[in-house]
Amino acid sequence: MQNRKTLLTEQEIPDKWYNIVADMPNKPLPPLHPGTREPIGPEALAPLFPMELIKQEVSTDKWIPIPDAVRDIYTMWRPTPLYRAYALEKALDTPAKIYYKYEGVSPAGSHKPNTAVPQAYYNKMEGVKRITTETGAGQWGSALSFACQHFGIECEVYMVKVSYDGKPYRKMMMNTWGAKVYSSPTDHTQSGRQILAQDPNSPGSLGIAISEAVERAATDENTKYALGSVLNHVLMHQTIIGLEAVEQMKKVGDMPDVVVAPFGGGSNFAGISFPFLRLNFDEGRNIRFVASEPASCPKLTRGVFRYDFGDTVGMTPLLPMYTLGHNFVPAPIHAGGLRYHGAGVIVSQLLKDQLIEARAHHQLECFEAGVLFAKTEGIIPAPEASHALATVFAEAQAAKEEGKSRTILFNLCGHGHFDLQAYDDYFNNRLVKHEVTNEDIANSLATLDTPVI
Ligand SMILES: *Cc1c(COP(=O)(O)O)cnc(C)c1O
C-alpha cells in the first residue's frame, strides 16, 4: 500500500545511487599526497578503507547498484516522508509552495545512517573486524554505531572531549548500540599522547580526533576507518534522499524551482540536490540549488578554492576545495555539524562552475526560523537544518515580493531532540549574532602553504 506521507512503497526505494561525477562538465581535480604533493591513486587509501568504497570513490559510472542487504536495512526508515509545509506557508504569508524531505525519522535522527549502513556493509564483506571514527557533536558517531552493530563489527568512536563532557546523551546512544566511545585526546594513541604531553587538559578538537581514529586504523590490519561527509562515496550514498524526492515530487505533480539544504561537508546537500541537478543535465531543466552555511564558518561564500588538508594536523591528502584554511577555528556555534573549515571536492567544483549557489546566515536568524518551523510544522529541527530554513524563508520572501509562486524543496536533515540546550540558550538570549571578520579569514588563509589552483 502506498504510504500517505512517503508516497512510495518499500519496493520503490531506489536500487541504485547516482554518481554525479559521470555528468560533471569539469571533473574533480585529483587529491595530492600530503608529503610529496604529487597526485595520489586509489591504492594510497587502501590501509584506511575497504576496496569497494575506494572503487566508488574514484568511479565515473553514472549509477552504482545498492546491495540488497543495504536496501533491506534502509526499509527500517526509508522511504522517508515528503511533506508540504502548508502551515508554514500560511505563517509566512507567501505565494511560494514549500516542501521538505524529512531525514530525522532514521534511528540516529539524521541522514547519516544512509551512508553509515553501506560503509559498514562493505567493510563486513571484506572481513574487517573493527571500524574507528571521530565524532564532534555525536551525529556521525551514533549513525556508525548503529550500522556496525547491525553487521557485528566493533565500533570505536573518538569523541571530542568538550562534547563528550557536555553532550552525554549522544554518547549513551552510541553505547546502547554497543560502541566504545573515548574522550579524545586519549592516552592510547601516539597522536593523543603527543597532545596530552603538551596540554594535559586539552579540550580536544575534530582534527585531533581524526588523527587518533586514522592512526588506529593505519596501525591495525583488522581495523578500518570511516568518514561521515566530504568524500565522494559518502555524497553518493546520500543521493538516496534526492532520488526518492524526485519520484515523490512527480507523484504530487510538482517540481522544485529551488532546492535548499544545510552545508557542513556537503553530504546532505549533495544527497538531496544531485538527483535534481541530473534533471538539469539530462532534461535541460533550470532548477536552482542553494547550500546554506553559518556566517561563523562561511567557506563557500567567503573562502578560497585551493588545495587544503581535510584535518587540522595535516595528515590527510590535499583536496581541491573551498576552504577557510585548515587552521581556521570556527566559533562554538550550536550547529556543530556545520563547523568544518572545508567542503567536499565535488560540491566545490560545482560551486566554482556556478552550477550551485551558497548563502550564509547568522545563528539568531536560523533559530528564529527553526522555532517558527517547530510551531507551524511540529518538528523541532536540528540547529544545522535551521540554516536551510533561513534560506527557505528568504526564498519565500522573494516570491512574495515578486508576487509570483515558486516551488521550494528543502532537506530537513535531522531533528533537534539532542540539541535542546541550544534552543534554551537561544530563548535566554545567550546566543550572539556572530559573524567571522575579514581579518580572521585573511589571517587563517595567510597560514596556508598548500598548492594554489
Ligand atoms: C553531520 C550533519 C550535518 C552536516 O554534514 P553534511 O555532510 O554537510 O550533511 C548537517 N546536519 C546534520 C543533522 C548532521 O548530522
mmCIF file with all atom_site columns, N, CA and C and ligand atoms in Angstrom, residues 108-112 138-140 170 228-230 234-235 238 261-271 299 335-339 382-385 411-415 419, ligand 1:
data_model
loop_
_atom_site.group_PDB
_atom_site.id
_atom_site.type_symbol
_atom_site.label_atom_id
_atom_site.label_alt_id
_atom_site.label_comp_id
_atom_site.label_asym_id
_atom_site.label_entity_id
_atom_site.label_seq_id
_atom_site.pdbx_PDB_ins_code
_atom_site.Cartn_x
_atom_site.Cartn_y
_atom_site.Cartn_z
_atom_site.occupancy
_atom_site.B_iso_or_equiv
_atom_site.pdbx_formal_charge
_atom_site.auth_seq_id
_atom_site.auth_comp_id
_atom_site.auth_asym_id
_atom_site.auth_atom_id
_atom_site.pdbx_PDB_model_num
ATOM   1   N N  . ALA A 1 108 ? 19.149 7.110  14.026 1.00 0.00 ? 108 ALA A N  1
ATOM   2   C CA . ALA A 1 108 ? 20.041 8.074  14.674 1.00 0.00 ? 108 ALA A CA 1
ATOM   3   C C  . ALA A 1 108 ? 19.477 9.500  14.621 1.00 0.00 ? 108 ALA A C  1
ATOM   4   N N  . GLY A 1 109 ? 18.392 9.699  13.893 1.00 0.00 ? 109 GLY A N  1
ATOM   5   C CA . GLY A 1 109 ? 17.746 11.016 13.880 1.00 0.00 ? 109 GLY A CA 1
ATOM   6   C C  . GLY A 1 109 ? 18.279 11.986 12.839 1.00 0.00 ? 109 GLY A C  1
ATOM   7   N N  . SER A 1 110 ? 19.044 11.488 11.870 1.00 0.00 ? 110 SER A N  1
ATOM   8   C CA . SER A 1 110 ? 19.557 12.354 10.804 1.00 0.00 ? 110 SER A CA 1
ATOM   9   C C  . SER A 1 110 ? 19.766 11.525 9.542  1.00 0.00 ? 110 SER A C  1
ATOM   10  N N  . HIS A 1 111 ? 20.308 12.185 8.490  1.00 0.00 ? 111 HIS A N  1
ATOM   11  C CA . HIS A 1 111 ? 20.601 11.494 7.234  1.00 0.00 ? 111 HIS A CA 1
ATOM   12  C C  . HIS A 1 111 ? 21.822 10.577 7.335  1.00 0.00 ? 111 HIS A C  1
ATOM   13  N N  . LYS A 1 112 ? 22.627 10.674 8.384  1.00 0.00 ? 112 LYS A N  1
ATOM   14  C CA . LYS A 1 112 ? 23.920 9.995  8.423  1.00 0.00 ? 112 LYS A CA 1
ATOM   15  C C  . LYS A 1 112 ? 23.866 8.467  8.269  1.00 0.00 ? 112 LYS A C  1
ATOM   16  N N  . GLY A 1 138 ? 28.262 14.191 17.809 1.00 0.00 ? 138 GLY A N  1
ATOM   17  C CA . GLY A 1 138 ? 27.811 12.827 18.028 1.00 0.00 ? 138 GLY A CA 1
ATOM   18  C C  . GLY A 1 138 ? 26.870 12.252 16.986 1.00 0.00 ? 138 GLY A C  1
ATOM   19  N N  . GLN A 1 139 ? 26.458 13.062 16.005 1.00 0.00 ? 139 GLN A N  1
ATOM   20  C CA . GLN A 1 139 ? 25.533 12.562 14.974 1.00 0.00 ? 139 GLN A CA 1
ATOM   21  C C  . GLN A 1 139 ? 26.161 11.424 14.167 1.00 0.00 ? 139 GLN A C  1
ATOM   22  N N  . TRP A 1 140 ? 27.365 11.646 13.689 1.00 0.00 ? 140 TRP A N  1
ATOM   23  C CA . TRP A 1 140 ? 28.014 10.627 12.867 1.00 0.00 ? 140 TRP A CA 1
ATOM   24  C C  . TRP A 1 140 ? 28.382 9.400  13.712 1.00 0.00 ? 140 TRP A C  1
ATOM   25  N N  . ARG A 1 170 ? 24.295 11.695 23.379 1.00 0.00 ? 170 ARG A N  1
ATOM   26  C CA . ARG A 1 170 ? 24.749 11.040 22.141 1.00 0.00 ? 170 ARG A CA 1
ATOM   27  C C  . ARG A 1 170 ? 25.699 9.890  22.483 1.00 0.00 ? 170 ARG A C  1
ATOM   28  N N  . GLY A 1 228 ? 32.123 10.486 7.719  1.00 0.00 ? 228 GLY A N  1
ATOM   29  C CA . GLY A 1 228 ? 30.681 10.698 7.578  1.00 0.00 ? 228 GLY A CA 1
ATOM   30  C C  . GLY A 1 228 ? 30.262 11.784 6.611  1.00 0.00 ? 228 GLY A C  1
ATOM   31  N N  . SER A 1 229 ? 31.236 12.437 5.941  1.00 0.00 ? 229 SER A N  1
ATOM   32  C CA . SER A 1 229 ? 30.885 13.508 4.996  1.00 0.00 ? 229 SER A CA 1
ATOM   33  C C  . SER A 1 229 ? 32.040 13.689 4.014  1.00 0.00 ? 229 SER A C  1
ATOM   34  N N  . VAL A 1 230 ? 31.981 14.731 3.210  1.00 0.00 ? 230 VAL A N  1
ATOM   35  C CA . VAL A 1 230 ? 33.082 15.230 2.364  1.00 0.00 ? 230 VAL A CA 1
ATOM   36  C C  . VAL A 1 230 ? 33.474 14.312 1.192  1.00 0.00 ? 230 VAL A C  1
ATOM   37  N N  . VAL A 1 234 ? 30.648 9.068  0.085  1.00 0.00 ? 234 VAL A N  1
ATOM   38  C CA . VAL A 1 234 ? 29.670 9.441  1.113  1.00 0.00 ? 234 VAL A CA 1
ATOM   39  C C  . VAL A 1 234 ? 28.546 10.264 0.472  1.00 0.00 ? 234 VAL A C  1
ATOM   40  N N  . LEU A 1 235 ? 28.941 11.241 -0.353 1.00 0.00 ? 235 LEU A N  1
ATOM   41  C CA . LEU A 1 235 ? 27.949 12.078 -1.044 1.00 0.00 ? 235 LEU A CA 1
ATOM   42  C C  . LEU A 1 235 ? 27.049 11.204 -1.928 1.00 0.00 ? 235 LEU A C  1
ATOM   43  N N  . GLN A 1 238 ? 24.343 9.345  -0.141 1.00 0.00 ? 238 GLN A N  1
ATOM   44  C CA . GLN A 1 238 ? 23.237 10.211 0.291  1.00 0.00 ? 238 GLN A CA 1
ATOM   45  C C  . GLN A 1 238 ? 22.272 10.551 -0.843 1.00 0.00 ? 238 GLN A C  1
ATOM   46  N N  . ALA A 1 261 ? 19.562 23.082 1.128  1.00 0.00 ? 261 ALA A N  1
ATOM   47  C CA . ALA A 1 261 ? 19.989 22.181 2.205  1.00 0.00 ? 261 ALA A CA 1
ATOM   48  C C  . ALA A 1 261 ? 21.117 22.826 2.992  1.00 0.00 ? 261 ALA A C  1
ATOM   49  N N  . PRO A 1 262 ? 21.231 22.465 4.287  1.00 0.00 ? 262 PRO A N  1
ATOM   50  C CA . PRO A 1 262 ? 22.352 22.992 5.069  1.00 0.00 ? 262 PRO A CA 1
ATOM   51  C C  . PRO A 1 262 ? 23.656 22.354 4.605  1.00 0.00 ? 262 PRO A C  1
ATOM   52  N N  . PHE A 1 263 ? 24.760 23.043 4.878  1.00 0.00 ? 263 PHE A N  1
ATOM   53  C CA . PHE A 1 263 ? 26.039 22.579 4.350  1.00 0.00 ? 263 PHE A CA 1
ATOM   54  C C  . PHE A 1 263 ? 27.118 22.529 5.435  1.00 0.00 ? 263 PHE A C  1
ATOM   55  N N  . GLY A 1 264 ? 27.605 21.311 5.713  1.00 0.00 ? 264 GLY A N  1
ATOM   56  C CA . GLY A 1 264 ? 28.742 21.139 6.623  1.00 0.00 ? 264 GLY A CA 1
ATOM   57  C C  . GLY A 1 264 ? 29.949 20.733 5.788  1.00 0.00 ? 264 GLY A C  1
ATOM   58  N N  . GLY A 1 265 ? 29.951 19.473 5.345  1.00 0.00 ? 265 GLY A N  1
ATOM   59  C CA . GLY A 1 265 ? 30.963 18.999 4.404  1.00 0.00 ? 265 GLY A CA 1
ATOM   60  C C  . GLY A 1 265 ? 30.336 18.749 3.046  1.00 0.00 ? 265 GLY A C  1
ATOM   61  N N  . GLY A 1 266 ? 28.998 18.734 3.002  1.00 0.00 ? 266 GLY A N  1
ATOM   62  C CA . GLY A 1 266 ? 28.296 18.652 1.735  1.00 0.00 ? 266 GLY A CA 1
ATOM   63  C C  . GLY A 1 266 ? 27.464 17.405 1.513  1.00 0.00 ? 266 GLY A C  1
ATOM   64  N N  . SER A 1 267 ? 27.395 16.479 2.499  1.00 0.00 ? 267 SER A N  1
ATOM   65  C CA . SER A 1 267 ? 26.756 15.201 2.164  1.00 0.00 ? 267 SER A CA 1
ATOM   66  C C  . SER A 1 267 ? 25.234 15.286 2.057  1.00 0.00 ? 267 SER A C  1
ATOM   67  N N  . ASN A 1 268 ? 24.578 15.992 2.983  1.00 0.00 ? 268 ASN A N  1
ATOM   68  C CA . ASN A 1 268 ? 23.106 16.018 2.866  1.00 0.00 ? 268 ASN A CA 1
ATOM   69  C C  . ASN A 1 268 ? 22.684 16.979 1.762  1.00 0.00 ? 268 ASN A C  1
ATOM   70  N N  . PHE A 1 269 ? 23.489 18.032 1.525  1.00 0.00 ? 269 PHE A N  1
ATOM   71  C CA . PHE A 1 269 ? 23.206 18.930 0.397  1.00 0.00 ? 269 PHE A CA 1
ATOM   72  C C  . PHE A 1 269 ? 23.309 18.154 -0.918 1.00 0.00 ? 269 PHE A C  1
ATOM   73  N N  . ALA A 1 270 ? 24.401 17.412 -1.084 1.00 0.00 ? 270 ALA A N  1
ATOM   74  C CA . ALA A 1 270 ? 24.580 16.599 -2.291 1.00 0.00 ? 270 ALA A CA 1
ATOM   75  C C  . ALA A 1 270 ? 23.444 15.587 -2.408 1.00 0.00 ? 270 ALA A C  1
ATOM   76  N N  . GLY A 1 271 ? 23.101 14.991 -1.274 1.00 0.00 ? 271 GLY A N  1
ATOM   77  C CA . GLY A 1 271 ? 22.091 13.936 -1.266 1.00 0.00 ? 271 GLY A CA 1
ATOM   78  C C  . GLY A 1 271 ? 20.775 14.375 -1.848 1.00 0.00 ? 271 GLY A C  1
ATOM   79  N N  . LYS A 1 299 ? 32.780 28.965 4.458  1.00 0.00 ? 299 LYS A N  1
ATOM   80  C CA . LYS A 1 299 ? 33.804 28.574 3.465  1.00 0.00 ? 299 LYS A CA 1
ATOM   81  C C  . LYS A 1 299 ? 33.328 28.720 2.039  1.00 0.00 ? 299 LYS A C  1
ATOM   82  N N  . ALA A 1 335 ? 25.387 24.682 15.833 1.00 0.00 ? 335 ALA A N  1
ATOM   83  C CA . ALA A 1 335 ? 25.276 23.807 14.665 1.00 0.00 ? 335 ALA A CA 1
ATOM   84  C C  . ALA A 1 335 ? 26.624 23.104 14.467 1.00 0.00 ? 335 ALA A C  1
ATOM   85  N N  . GLY A 1 336 ? 26.939 22.169 15.376 1.00 0.00 ? 336 GLY A N  1
ATOM   86  C CA . GLY A 1 336 ? 28.251 21.525 15.392 1.00 0.00 ? 336 GLY A CA 1
ATOM   87  C C  . GLY A 1 336 ? 28.609 20.889 14.062 1.00 0.00 ? 336 GLY A C  1
ATOM   88  N N  . GLY A 1 337 ? 27.586 20.337 13.375 1.00 0.00 ? 337 GLY A N  1
ATOM   89  C CA . GLY A 1 337 ? 27.819 19.649 12.110 1.00 0.00 ? 337 GLY A CA 1
ATOM   90  C C  . GLY A 1 337 ? 28.235 20.581 10.977 1.00 0.00 ? 337 GLY A C  1
ATOM   91  N N  . LEU A 1 338 ? 28.132 21.886 11.190 1.00 0.00 ? 338 LEU A N  1
ATOM   92  C CA . LEU A 1 338 ? 28.498 22.827 10.126 1.00 0.00 ? 338 LEU A CA 1
ATOM   93  C C  . LEU A 1 338 ? 29.826 23.530 10.422 1.00 0.00 ? 338 LEU A C  1
ATOM   94  N N  . ARG A 1 339 ? 30.485 23.132 11.519 1.00 0.00 ? 339 ARG A N  1
ATOM   95  C CA . ARG A 1 339 ? 31.733 23.790 11.910 1.00 0.00 ? 339 ARG A CA 1
ATOM   96  C C  . ARG A 1 339 ? 32.932 23.100 11.279 1.00 0.00 ? 339 ARG A C  1
ATOM   97  N N  . ALA A 1 382 ? 17.057 20.144 13.824 1.00 0.00 ? 382 ALA A N  1
ATOM   98  C CA . ALA A 1 382 ? 18.440 20.220 14.295 1.00 0.00 ? 382 ALA A CA 1
ATOM   99  C C  . ALA A 1 382 ? 18.946 21.635 13.977 1.00 0.00 ? 382 ALA A C  1
ATOM   100 N N  . PRO A 1 383 ? 19.822 22.191 14.815 1.00 0.00 ? 383 PRO A N  1
ATOM   101 C CA . PRO A 1 383 ? 20.347 23.535 14.532 1.00 0.00 ? 383 PRO A CA 1
ATOM   102 C C  . PRO A 1 383 ? 20.980 23.625 13.137 1.00 0.00 ? 383 PRO A C  1
ATOM   103 N N  . GLU A 1 384 ? 21.560 22.542 12.661 1.00 0.00 ? 384 GLU A N  1
ATOM   104 C CA . GLU A 1 384 ? 22.130 22.533 11.305 1.00 0.00 ? 384 GLU A CA 1
ATOM   105 C C  . GLU A 1 384 ? 21.024 22.772 10.284 1.00 0.00 ? 384 GLU A C  1
ATOM   106 N N  . ALA A 1 385 ? 19.916 22.032 10.443 1.00 0.00 ? 385 ALA A N  1
ATOM   107 C CA . ALA A 1 385 ? 18.813 22.112 9.486  1.00 0.00 ? 385 ALA A CA 1
ATOM   108 C C  . ALA A 1 385 ? 18.178 23.503 9.483  1.00 0.00 ? 385 ALA A C  1
ATOM   109 N N  . ASN A 1 411 ? 15.851 20.147 2.585  1.00 0.00 ? 411 ASN A N  1
ATOM   110 C CA . ASN A 1 411 ? 16.164 18.924 3.313  1.00 0.00 ? 411 ASN A CA 1
ATOM   111 C C  . ASN A 1 411 ? 16.143 19.195 4.810  1.00 0.00 ? 411 ASN A C  1
ATOM   112 N N  . LEU A 1 412 ? 15.165 18.615 5.488  1.00 0.00 ? 412 LEU A N  1
ATOM   113 C CA . LEU A 1 412 ? 15.146 18.667 6.948  1.00 0.00 ? 412 LEU A CA 1
ATOM   114 C C  . LEU A 1 412 ? 15.962 17.450 7.394  1.00 0.00 ? 412 LEU A C  1
ATOM   115 N N  . CYS A 1 413 ? 17.288 17.668 7.478  1.00 0.00 ? 413 CYS A N  1
ATOM   116 C CA . CYS A 1 413 ? 18.218 16.538 7.555  1.00 0.00 ? 413 CYS A CA 1
ATOM   117 C C  . CYS A 1 413 ? 18.263 15.882 8.924  1.00 0.00 ? 413 CYS A C  1
ATOM   118 N N  . GLY A 1 414 ? 17.671 16.518 9.951  1.00 0.00 ? 414 GLY A N  1
ATOM   119 C CA . GLY A 1 414 ? 17.680 15.868 11.260 1.00 0.00 ? 414 GLY A CA 1
ATOM   120 C C  . GLY A 1 414 ? 16.810 16.616 12.249 1.00 0.00 ? 414 GLY A C  1
ATOM   121 N N  . HIS A 1 415 ? 16.411 15.913 13.315 1.00 0.00 ? 415 HIS A N  1
ATOM   122 C CA . HIS A 1 415 ? 15.651 16.604 14.372 1.00 0.00 ? 415 HIS A CA 1
ATOM   123 C C  . HIS A 1 415 ? 16.615 17.119 15.436 1.00 0.00 ? 415 HIS A C  1
ATOM   124 N N  . ASP A 1 419 ? 19.527 18.571 20.942 1.00 0.00 ? 419 ASP A N  1
ATOM   125 C CA . ASP A 1 419 ? 20.118 19.908 20.861 1.00 0.00 ? 419 ASP A CA 1
ATOM   126 C C  . ASP A 1 419 ? 19.261 20.943 21.579 1.00 0.00 ? 419 ASP A C  1
HETATM 127 C C1 . LIG B 2 .   ? 26.512 15.971 10.046 1.00 0.00 ? 1   LIG B C1 1
HETATM 128 C C2 . LIG B 2 .   ? 25.318 16.805 9.880  1.00 0.00 ? 1   LIG B C2 1
HETATM 129 C C3 . LIG B 2 .   ? 25.295 17.912 9.007  1.00 0.00 ? 1   LIG B C3 1
HETATM 130 C C4 . LIG B 2 .   ? 26.468 18.371 8.201  1.00 0.00 ? 1   LIG B C4 1
HETATM 131 O O1 . LIG B 2 .   ? 27.074 17.444 7.392  1.00 0.00 ? 1   LIG B O1 1
HETATM 132 P P1 . LIG B 2 .   ? 26.843 17.369 5.794  1.00 0.00 ? 1   LIG B P1 1
HETATM 133 O O2 . LIG B 2 .   ? 27.835 16.354 5.369  1.00 0.00 ? 1   LIG B O2 1
HETATM 134 O O3 . LIG B 2 .   ? 27.133 18.729 5.237  1.00 0.00 ? 1   LIG B O3 1
HETATM 135 O O4 . LIG B 2 .   ? 25.455 16.949 5.583  1.00 0.00 ? 1   LIG B O4 1
HETATM 136 C C5 . LIG B 2 .   ? 24.124 18.628 8.894  1.00 0.00 ? 1   LIG B C5 1
HETATM 137 N N1 . LIG B 2 .   ? 23.038 18.304 9.598  1.00 0.00 ? 1   LIG B N1 1
HETATM 138 C C6 . LIG B 2 .   ? 23.002 17.259 10.439 1.00 0.00 ? 1   LIG B C6 1
HETATM 139 C C7 . LIG B 2 .   ? 21.743 16.955 11.173 1.00 0.00 ? 1   LIG B C7 1
HETATM 140 C C8 . LIG B 2 .   ? 24.150 16.468 10.610 1.00 0.00 ? 1   LIG B C8 1
HETATM 141 O O5 . LIG B 2 .   ? 24.122 15.415 11.431 1.00 0.00 ? 1   LIG B O5 1
#
